[in-house]
Short mmCIF file of C-alpha atoms in Angstrom, two decimals:
data_model
loop_
_atom_site.label_atom_id
_atom_site.label_comp_id
_atom_site.label_asym_id
_atom_site.label_seq_id
_atom_site.Cartn_x
_atom_site.Cartn_y
_atom_site.Cartn_z
CA MET A 19 82.60 157.72 71.46
CA LYS A 20 85.53 157.58 73.86
CA LYS A 21 83.09 157.67 76.74
CA TYR A 22 81.50 154.41 75.56
CA GLY A 23 84.92 152.79 75.16
CA ILE A 24 85.88 153.70 78.70
CA MET A 25 82.59 152.40 80.08
CA ALA A 26 83.01 149.13 78.15
CA ALA A 27 86.53 148.71 79.52
CA ILE A 28 85.31 149.32 83.06
CA GLY A 29 82.52 146.79 82.58
CA PHE A 30 85.04 144.23 81.36
CA ILE A 31 87.30 144.89 84.34
CA MET A 32 84.41 144.54 86.76
CA ALA A 33 83.31 141.29 85.16
CA SER A 34 86.81 139.85 85.39
CA CYS A 35 87.36 140.76 89.04
CA SER A 36 86.36 137.36 90.36
CA GLN A 37 86.86 133.79 89.22
CA THR A 38 85.67 130.54 90.67
CA GLU A 39 87.90 127.47 90.57
CA THR A 40 86.61 123.97 91.32
CA LYS A 41 88.91 121.11 92.30
CA THR A 42 87.93 117.49 92.83
CA GLU A 43 90.06 115.35 95.13
CA THR A 44 89.79 111.60 95.62
CA ILE A 45 90.74 110.58 99.12
CA GLU A 46 91.47 107.01 100.16
CA ASN A 47 90.28 106.27 103.68
CA PRO A 48 92.17 103.98 106.10
CA ASP A 49 89.49 101.29 105.77
CA GLY A 50 90.09 101.06 101.99
CA THR A 51 87.12 103.07 100.81
CA THR A 52 87.47 106.17 98.73
CA SER A 53 85.63 109.44 98.99
CA VAL A 54 85.46 112.33 96.59
CA LYS A 55 85.83 115.84 97.90
CA THR A 56 85.01 118.90 95.80
CA ILE A 57 86.67 122.17 96.74
CA GLU A 58 85.42 125.43 95.26
CA THR A 59 87.57 128.50 95.69
CA GLU A 60 86.80 132.01 94.57
CA LYS A 61 89.64 134.20 93.46
CA THR A 62 89.20 137.95 93.44
CA SER A 63 91.55 140.53 92.04
CA ALA A 64 92.94 143.42 94.01
CA LEU A 65 90.51 145.82 92.32
CA ASP A 66 87.66 147.10 94.38
CA SER A 67 84.78 149.39 93.53
CA ALA A 68 86.43 152.42 95.16
CA THR A 69 89.51 152.06 92.95
CA ILE A 70 87.36 151.64 89.86
CA GLN A 71 85.23 154.67 90.75
CA ASN A 72 88.35 156.75 91.36
CA THR A 73 89.73 155.73 87.96
CA VAL A 74 86.43 156.60 86.26
CA ASN A 75 86.35 160.01 87.91
CA THR A 76 89.96 160.70 86.88
CA ALA A 77 89.19 159.69 83.31
CA LYS A 78 86.12 161.96 83.25
CA GLU A 79 88.20 164.89 84.51
CA LYS A 80 90.84 164.30 81.84
CA LEU A 81 88.17 164.07 79.14
CA ASN A 82 86.63 167.35 80.32
CA VAL A 83 90.02 169.08 80.25
CA ALA A 84 90.71 167.74 76.76
CA GLY A 85 87.27 168.89 75.58
CA GLU A 86 87.88 172.38 76.97
CA LYS A 87 91.23 172.55 75.16
CA LEU A 88 89.56 171.50 71.90
CA ASP A 89 86.85 174.14 72.35
CA GLU A 90 89.48 176.80 73.03
CA ALA A 91 91.50 175.77 69.96
CA ALA A 92 88.35 175.88 67.81
CA ASP A 93 87.54 179.37 69.12
CA ASN A 94 91.08 180.52 68.30
CA VAL A 95 90.85 179.13 64.76
CA ARG A 96 87.44 180.77 64.30
CA GLU A 97 88.82 184.14 65.42
CA ASP A 98 91.85 183.78 63.11
CA LEU A 99 89.58 183.03 60.16
CA ARG A 100 87.38 186.02 60.95
CA ALA A 101 90.45 188.28 61.19
CA LYS A 102 91.80 187.02 57.85
CA LYS A 103 88.40 187.50 56.23
CA ARG A 104 88.29 191.11 57.50
CA ASP A 105 91.80 191.74 56.22
CA THR A 106 91.02 190.40 52.72
CA VAL A 107 87.77 192.39 52.42
CA ARG A 108 89.51 195.75 53.07
#
């Protein structure tokens, strides 16, 4: 479930990396006529695909470590329950 949340967050970040802004300027010429000039600028954030990929890989490594710790804790609990069951049967 966490994996899907991380992927959704990364997709949102990637979608918000660039924005386009449009400005319209009215310019008055020396002969008295006016002209309209449209300026379109694209803003991009400082994030690039390498940074995003590095973050994803780091998150995957941390999730794997956490999963291994959970598996180890479950094994320890299982062994403790088995030992207690053996002690109560005797």
